Short mmCIF file of C-alpha atoms in Angstrom, two decimals:
data_model
loop_
_atom_site.label_atom_id
_atom_site.label_comp_id
_atom_site.label_asym_id
_atom_site.label_seq_id
_atom_site.Cartn_x
_atom_site.Cartn_y
_atom_site.Cartn_z
CA MET O 1 25.43 -3.29 -44.52
CA SER O 2 28.54 -0.47 -43.43
CA ARG O 3 29.00 -0.53 -39.36
CA ILE O 4 27.16 2.21 -38.74
CA ASN O 5 23.60 1.15 -40.43
CA LEU O 6 24.24 -2.06 -38.67
CA VAL O 7 24.33 -0.06 -35.08
CA ALA O 8 21.65 2.21 -35.79
CA PHE O 9 19.29 -0.82 -37.63
CA SER O 10 20.41 -2.50 -33.97
CA LEU O 11 19.21 0.33 -32.16
CA PHE O 12 15.94 0.62 -33.74
CA ALA O 13 14.66 -2.50 -33.84
CA PHE O 14 16.09 -2.65 -29.96
CA LEU O 15 13.96 0.60 -29.45
CA PHE O 16 10.91 -1.00 -31.20
CA LEU O 17 10.67 -4.37 -29.16
CA ILE O 18 10.93 -2.55 -26.24
CA SER O 19 7.88 0.33 -27.29
CA SER O 20 6.34 -2.87 -28.70
CA ALA O 21 6.07 -4.90 -25.60
CA GLU O 22 4.76 -1.84 -23.66
CA ALA O 23 2.12 -1.67 -25.82
CA GLU O 24 1.12 -5.20 -25.14
CA LYS O 25 -0.80 -4.44 -22.35
CA GLU O 26 -4.10 -1.66 -22.42
CA PRO O 27 -5.46 -1.62 -19.35
CA LEU O 28 -9.59 -3.29 -19.08
CA TRP O 29 -10.23 0.17 -18.90
CA GLU O 30 -9.86 4.44 -18.00
CA TRP O 31 -11.56 6.78 -16.03
CA GLU O 32 -10.11 10.48 -16.23
CA SER O 33 -10.26 12.08 -12.73
CA PRO O 34 -10.42 16.15 -12.12
CA ASN O 35 -7.86 16.03 -9.73
CA ALA O 36 -5.29 13.18 -9.03
CA VAL O 37 -5.93 9.83 -8.20
CA ASN O 38 -4.00 9.57 -4.37
CA HIS O 39 -5.21 7.01 -3.41
CA VAL O 40 -6.94 3.18 -4.67
CA ALA O 41 -8.18 -0.10 -3.61
CA ILE O 42 -9.59 -3.42 -4.23
CA SER O 43 -11.22 -6.14 -3.06
CA GLY O 44 -10.31 -9.26 -2.43
CA ASP O 45 -12.93 -11.38 -5.40
CA SER O 46 -11.94 -7.75 -7.51
CA ARG O 47 -15.73 -6.53 -7.65
CA ASN O 48 -15.08 -3.33 -5.82
CA ILE O 49 -12.70 -0.63 -6.84
CA SER O 50 -12.11 2.56 -4.66
CA ALA O 51 -10.28 5.57 -5.05
CA THR O 52 -9.80 9.40 -3.44
CA TYR O 53 -9.07 12.61 -5.51
CA ALA O 54 -8.91 15.70 -3.76
CA THR O 55 -11.98 15.94 -2.20
CA SER O 56 -14.25 12.99 -3.15
CA VAL O 57 -14.00 9.73 -2.68
CA SER O 58 -15.75 6.93 -5.53
CA LEU O 59 -16.47 3.34 -5.66
CA TRP O 60 -16.73 1.16 -9.21
CA TYR O 61 -17.77 -2.33 -10.84
CA ASN O 62 -14.50 -3.31 -11.87
CA ASP O 63 -16.64 -3.57 -14.84
CA THR O 64 -17.71 0.21 -15.24
CA THR O 65 -15.63 2.70 -17.18
CA ASN O 66 -17.91 5.36 -14.39
CA PRO O 67 -17.80 5.69 -10.35
CA ARG O 68 -21.14 4.17 -9.08
CA ASN O 69 -21.20 6.41 -6.00
CA THR O 70 -19.64 9.53 -5.15
CA LYS O 71 -18.89 11.18 -2.26
CA THR O 72 -17.44 14.67 -1.21
CA VAL O 73 -15.88 15.77 1.70
CA GLY O 74 -15.02 18.84 3.62
CA SER O 75 -11.15 19.40 3.08
CA GLY O 76 -8.70 16.54 0.98
CA ILE O 77 -8.82 13.24 1.70
CA SER O 78 -5.10 12.60 2.63
CA SER O 79 -5.81 8.59 3.56
CA MET O 80 -7.58 5.82 2.48
CA GLU O 81 -8.19 2.31 3.19
CA MET O 82 -11.05 -0.56 2.26
CA SER O 83 -11.62 -3.66 3.85
CA ALA O 84 -11.31 -6.48 2.28
CA ASP O 85 -14.75 -7.21 0.90
CA GLY O 86 -14.83 -4.17 -0.21
CA LYS O 87 -17.75 -3.18 1.73
CA TYR O 88 -16.24 -0.87 4.06
CA VAL O 89 -13.95 1.62 3.07
CA LEU O 90 -12.11 4.30 5.81
CA THR O 91 -11.50 8.20 4.72
CA GLY O 92 -8.73 10.21 6.35
CA GLU O 93 -8.84 14.53 6.27
CA GLU O 94 -5.62 15.63 7.10
CA PHE O 95 -6.02 19.16 7.78
CA ASP O 96 -10.00 19.02 8.71
CA LYS O 97 -9.05 16.47 11.27
CA THR O 98 -11.88 14.38 9.74
CA VAL O 99 -12.28 10.71 9.74
CA THR O 100 -15.03 8.78 7.95
CA LEU O 101 -16.70 5.15 7.89
CA TRP O 102 -17.69 4.24 4.35
CA GLU O 103 -20.56 1.20 4.52
CA GLU O 104 -21.39 0.69 0.41
CA GLY O 105 -20.82 4.26 -0.52
CA SER O 106 -23.17 5.59 2.97
CA LYS O 107 -21.84 7.44 5.93
CA VAL O 108 -21.98 5.47 8.68
CA TRP O 109 -19.90 7.97 10.89
CA GLU O 110 -17.14 10.50 11.23
CA THR O 111 -15.83 12.35 13.79
CA GLU O 112 -13.28 15.12 14.61
CA ASP O 113 -11.92 14.45 17.72
CA PHE O 114 -8.26 14.66 16.78
CA LEU O 115 -5.60 16.40 17.77
CA ASN O 116 -4.24 19.22 14.77
CA VAL O 117 -4.45 16.35 11.73
CA VAL O 118 -5.11 13.29 11.65
CA ASN O 119 -2.06 11.33 9.81
CA ASP O 120 -2.89 8.11 9.08
CA VAL O 121 -6.26 5.70 9.22
CA ASP O 122 -5.93 2.11 8.54
CA ILE O 123 -9.16 -0.71 9.31
CA SER O 124 -8.61 -4.21 9.31
CA SER O 125 -9.92 -7.10 7.11
CA ASP O 126 -13.71 -7.43 7.68
CA GLY O 127 -13.89 -3.73 8.47
CA THR O 128 -14.73 -3.82 11.94
CA TYR O 129 -11.66 -2.54 13.83
CA ILE O 130 -9.92 1.35 13.14
CA ALA O 131 -6.18 2.56 13.39
CA VAL O 132 -5.84 6.48 13.56
CA VAL O 133 -2.97 8.88 13.68
CA ASP O 134 -2.84 12.59 14.49
CA TRP O 135 -0.62 14.76 16.09
CA LYS O 136 0.11 12.73 18.60
CA ASN O 137 -2.72 9.88 19.70
CA VAL O 138 -2.86 6.56 17.93
CA LEU O 139 -6.20 5.54 18.96
CA PHE O 140 -8.53 2.61 17.98
CA PHE O 141 -12.56 2.36 16.67
CA ASN O 142 -14.47 -0.02 16.57
CA LYS O 143 -16.99 0.50 13.28
CA ALA O 144 -19.76 0.23 15.73
CA THR O 145 -19.94 3.75 17.07
CA ASN O 146 -17.14 7.59 16.20
CA GLU O 147 -15.97 7.26 20.10
CA ALA O 148 -12.86 5.82 20.05
CA VAL O 149 -12.09 2.91 22.12
CA TRP O 150 -8.95 4.41 24.02
CA SER O 151 -6.49 6.25 22.46
CA TYR O 152 -2.60 6.53 23.95
CA ASN O 153 -1.32 10.08 23.99
CA HIS O 154 3.02 10.37 22.84
CA ALA O 155 3.62 13.28 24.54
CA ASN O 156 7.33 13.79 23.07
CA GLU O 157 6.49 12.00 19.58
CA ILE O 158 5.14 12.90 15.97
CA MET O 159 2.94 10.42 14.87
CA THR O 160 3.72 9.39 11.30
CA THR O 161 1.93 6.14 9.70
CA VAL O 162 -0.14 3.45 11.44
CA SER O 163 -1.18 -0.23 10.36
CA ILE O 164 -3.52 -2.66 11.88
CA SER O 165 -3.58 -6.61 11.58
CA PRO O 166 -5.26 -7.73 9.31
CA ASP O 167 -7.25 -9.84 12.50
CA GLY O 168 -7.86 -6.64 14.47
CA TYR O 169 -5.65 -7.67 17.60
CA PHE O 170 -2.08 -5.75 16.89
CA ILE O 171 -1.60 -1.88 15.48
CA ALA O 172 2.40 -0.72 14.60
CA ALA O 173 2.55 3.18 15.11
CA GLY O 174 5.36 4.99 13.87
CA THR O 175 6.84 8.51 14.73
CA GLU O 176 8.93 10.73 13.25
CA GLN O 177 11.74 10.30 15.34
CA GLY O 178 12.52 6.35 14.29
CA LYS O 179 10.16 4.20 16.39
CA VAL O 180 7.65 1.80 16.20
CA TYR O 181 5.25 1.00 19.03
CA VAL O 182 2.62 -1.73 19.16
CA TYR O 183 -0.33 -2.40 20.79
CA SER O 184 -3.13 -5.08 22.00
CA THR O 185 -5.69 -3.91 20.89
CA TYR O 186 -7.11 -5.18 23.69
CA ASP O 187 -6.22 -2.73 26.18
CA ASP O 188 -4.51 0.39 25.68
CA ASN O 189 -0.77 -0.49 26.86
CA ILE O 190 2.24 -0.38 24.99
CA SER O 191 2.97 -4.18 24.27
CA TRP O 192 6.41 -3.24 22.96
CA TYR O 193 8.33 -0.49 20.78
CA HIS O 194 10.76 -1.15 17.88
CA ASP O 195 13.62 2.55 18.44
CA GLY O 196 15.54 3.30 15.52
CA LEU O 197 16.94 6.92 16.24
CA LEU O 198 19.46 7.13 12.91
CA ASP O 199 16.67 5.57 10.86
CA GLY O 200 14.99 9.12 10.23
CA ARG O 201 10.74 8.84 9.98
CA ILE O 202 8.71 6.19 9.59
CA ILE O 203 7.20 5.66 6.33
CA GLU O 204 5.29 2.82 5.99
CA ILE O 205 4.22 -0.04 8.10
CA ASP O 206 2.12 -3.31 6.69
CA PHE O 207 1.62 -6.33 8.17
CA SER O 208 1.51 -9.78 6.80
CA GLU O 209 -1.89 -11.01 5.71
CA ASP O 210 -1.75 -14.22 8.93
CA SER O 211 -0.87 -11.00 11.28
CA THR O 212 1.56 -12.67 12.25
CA HIS O 213 4.68 -10.35 11.34
CA PHE O 214 5.11 -7.05 9.66
CA VAL O 215 7.31 -4.77 7.74
CA ILE O 216 8.73 -1.28 8.43
CA GLY O 217 10.24 1.71 5.86
CA THR O 218 12.90 4.12 7.03
CA GLU O 219 13.10 7.52 5.93
CA ASN O 220 16.95 6.92 6.03
CA GLY O 221 16.80 3.20 4.17
CA ARG O 222 16.44 0.48 6.50
CA VAL O 223 13.72 -2.17 6.61
CA TYR O 224 12.99 -3.98 9.42
CA ILE O 225 10.93 -7.35 9.84
CA TYR O 226 9.46 -8.12 13.43
CA GLU O 227 7.10 -11.07 14.56
CA SER O 228 4.21 -9.07 15.73
CA GLU O 229 4.69 -10.39 19.22
CA GLY O 230 8.50 -9.74 19.08
CA GLU O 231 10.74 -7.51 20.67
CA ASN O 232 13.71 -8.33 18.11
CA PRO O 233 13.78 -8.11 14.63
CA VAL O 234 13.50 -11.20 12.85
CA PHE O 235 15.84 -9.48 9.91
CA ASP O 236 16.91 -5.79 9.21
CA TYR O 237 17.81 -5.18 5.52
CA ASP O 238 20.30 -1.24 5.18
CA GLN O 239 20.58 0.12 1.64
CA PRO O 240 21.50 4.15 0.65
CA ASP O 241 17.80 5.16 -0.40
CA GLY O 242 15.33 6.62 1.02
CA VAL O 243 12.43 4.45 1.25
CA THR O 244 8.97 4.96 0.12
CA CYS O 245 6.81 2.24 0.34
CA VAL O 246 6.91 -1.45 1.74
CA SER O 247 3.71 -4.02 1.28
CA ALA O 248 3.89 -7.64 3.01
CA SER O 249 3.16 -10.57 1.70
CA SER O 250 0.17 -13.46 2.97
CA ASN O 251 3.31 -15.87 2.45
CA THR O 252 5.47 -14.58 5.30
CA ARG O 253 8.36 -15.59 3.82
CA TYR O 254 8.76 -12.02 1.54
CA TYR O 255 8.11 -8.81 1.80
CA ALA O 256 8.84 -5.46 -0.43
CA PHE O 257 10.19 -2.13 -0.60
CA GLY O 258 10.15 0.54 -2.83
CA THR O 259 12.62 3.53 -2.48
CA ASP O 260 13.35 6.96 -3.97
CA GLU O 261 15.64 6.34 -6.37
CA GLY O 262 13.34 3.44 -8.39
CA LEU O 263 14.55 0.27 -7.28
CA VAL O 264 11.76 -2.62 -6.22
CA THR O 265 13.46 -4.83 -3.85
CA MET O 266 12.29 -8.43 -2.53
CA LEU O 267 12.96 -9.55 0.71
CA ASP O 268 13.50 -13.27 1.20
CA LEU O 269 13.16 -14.61 4.91
CA ASP O 270 14.70 -18.12 4.10
CA VAL O 271 17.68 -16.25 3.27
CA PHE O 272 17.99 -13.09 5.02
CA PHE O 273 19.06 -11.27 1.97
CA LYS O 274 17.36 -9.83 -1.51
CA ALA O 275 15.57 -12.02 -4.17
CA TRP O 276 15.48 -9.75 -6.48
CA GLU O 277 15.22 -6.27 -6.95
CA ALA O 278 14.16 -4.40 -10.39
CA GLU O 279 14.99 -0.90 -11.56
CA ILE O 280 11.71 0.80 -12.83
CA GLY O 281 13.17 4.75 -12.53
CA GLY O 282 12.18 7.69 -10.64
CA ILE O 283 10.51 7.38 -7.25
CA VAL O 284 8.97 4.48 -6.76
CA THR O 285 4.83 5.26 -4.80
CA ASP O 286 3.72 2.11 -4.45
CA VAL O 287 4.07 -1.65 -4.55
CA SER O 288 1.63 -4.34 -4.31
CA PHE O 289 1.09 -8.10 -3.44
CA ASN O 290 -1.82 -10.38 -4.91
CA GLY O 291 -3.81 -12.57 -1.90
CA LYS O 292 -2.16 -15.23 -2.88
CA GLY O 293 1.71 -14.05 -2.90
CA ASN O 294 2.69 -14.71 -5.74
CA TYR O 295 3.12 -12.31 -7.58
CA ILE O 296 3.64 -8.11 -6.99
CA SER O 297 3.11 -4.96 -8.87
CA ALA O 298 5.01 -1.61 -7.94
CA GLY O 299 4.49 1.93 -10.02
CA SER O 300 5.85 5.01 -9.90
CA ASN O 301 6.36 8.75 -10.56
CA ASN O 302 7.78 8.43 -14.62
CA LYS O 303 4.84 7.01 -15.06
CA ARG O 304 6.24 3.10 -15.01
CA LEU O 305 4.31 0.09 -13.74
CA ILE O 306 5.53 -3.47 -13.82
CA LEU O 307 4.00 -6.84 -13.01
CA ALA O 308 6.93 -9.44 -11.62
CA ASP O 309 7.02 -12.95 -10.09
CA VAL O 310 7.98 -12.82 -6.58
CA LEU O 311 9.69 -15.87 -6.85
CA THR O 312 11.60 -14.82 -9.71
CA GLY O 313 11.51 -11.26 -10.66
CA GLU O 314 10.55 -12.30 -13.95
CA GLU O 315 8.35 -9.17 -15.10
CA LEU O 316 5.46 -10.33 -17.13
CA TRP O 317 5.31 -6.62 -18.18
CA ARG O 318 6.65 -3.52 -18.17
CA ILE O 319 4.86 -0.53 -18.97
CA SER O 320 3.81 2.71 -19.32
CA ALA O 321 0.48 4.03 -17.80
CA PHE O 322 -1.39 6.91 -18.57
CA GLY O 323 -0.18 9.70 -15.68
CA GLU O 324 2.44 9.38 -13.26
CA VAL O 325 1.15 6.12 -11.08
CA SER O 326 0.02 7.07 -7.34
CA GLY O 327 -0.91 3.24 -6.09
CA VAL O 328 -1.42 0.51 -6.76
CA ALA O 329 -3.73 -2.45 -5.83
CA MET O 330 -4.21 -5.99 -7.08
CA SER O 331 -6.89 -8.78 -5.79
CA TYR O 332 -6.49 -12.50 -4.50
CA ARG O 333 -5.70 -13.78 -7.03
CA GLY O 334 -3.16 -11.03 -8.80
CA GLU O 335 -6.01 -10.56 -12.18
CA ASN O 336 -7.49 -7.86 -11.57
CA ILE O 337 -4.32 -4.38 -10.91
CA ALA O 338 -6.18 -1.15 -10.27
CA VAL O 339 -3.63 1.42 -10.84
CA GLY O 340 -4.34 5.07 -9.36
CA THR O 341 -2.12 7.92 -11.66
CA ALA O 342 -2.13 11.76 -12.04
CA GLU O 343 -5.01 11.47 -15.01
CA GLY O 344 -7.49 8.92 -13.21
CA LEU O 345 -7.17 5.29 -12.50
CA ALA O 346 -6.92 2.38 -14.47
CA VAL O 347 -8.04 -1.07 -14.35
CA TYR O 348 -5.43 -4.37 -15.89
CA TYR O 349 -6.56 -7.45 -16.50
CA GLU O 350 -4.44 -10.52 -16.53
CA ARG O 351 -5.72 -13.64 -17.67
CA GLN O 352 -2.13 -15.35 -16.81
CA LEU O 353 -3.07 -14.81 -13.34
CA ASP O 354 -7.23 -15.48 -13.40
CA ASN O 355 -6.38 -18.63 -14.74
CA GLN O 356 -4.68 -19.84 -11.39
CA ALA O 357 -5.67 -23.53 -9.95
CA PRO O 358 -7.83 -22.69 -6.28
CA VAL O 359 -7.02 -22.66 -2.92
#
């Protein structure tokens, strides 16, 4: 065999192996939506799935291809979160400045009492407590009423994102000016704040499952990890690319983020450095740990989707989804992964994670 033919054969074999590996993992099911899915969530037991697309929010069971419940709102849904058991879903409409709480697909209440826009929403794990940011305000709600328990006005700031701790005790709200304000939900006083003037816009904040830590991702590439009751960062990590998403594990040792250059990075507090990184290409749109904190899934707008071991970075699989990935969500074990794309919703099943020993 000539050298040219050998090289050509080797290249063909390599490409065949890659395409075969990517073809091995098929979704449990796919549902094609009339509009791009922009948010997706799955309950800890993997039974309940929620997704939003344009003006609609739909619910599925993990073994049903078609939605079991769909509701339509006034304008495009820009934010959505779900309680850990899937019972409550919270949606925000940016330009209709409306927040709606749903219980098992039925509207509990809605409110439009916001300034100019609704920029972000979040809900505690049990669905009891709710945080919202509009243009200038941070608002705290209880599920029992659509009237805010308290609100705090930041006249000199523009709010961008909000996160409420899983236990509902803390709220962290980010701004365009690189600040993060931390509150105790017991009152509307600021407990402390982070000021990163040179970091640009705060992109996303996420609390650890035990509510003791949270991670901050910034527009200019710096990532911070704080204790919820601490005023100094436990760790900060700088890199040149814009951060697009962050996620905190149930194990307070690990935190992950994605960038606009297609890089997924795992940070390890035990060594105060990155544990590993993976290049998936495109813009990383979402990263999500399973509830046990030992596996992570990430997706990008070039349709790439990976499932990897948190400790080693070893990938169980790397595939092409049926559309640009907009969101990923993993169940507690991680056996079911819900993936939102520009084409619809896909659910994957991973047997290796289903066979993990119970905790």
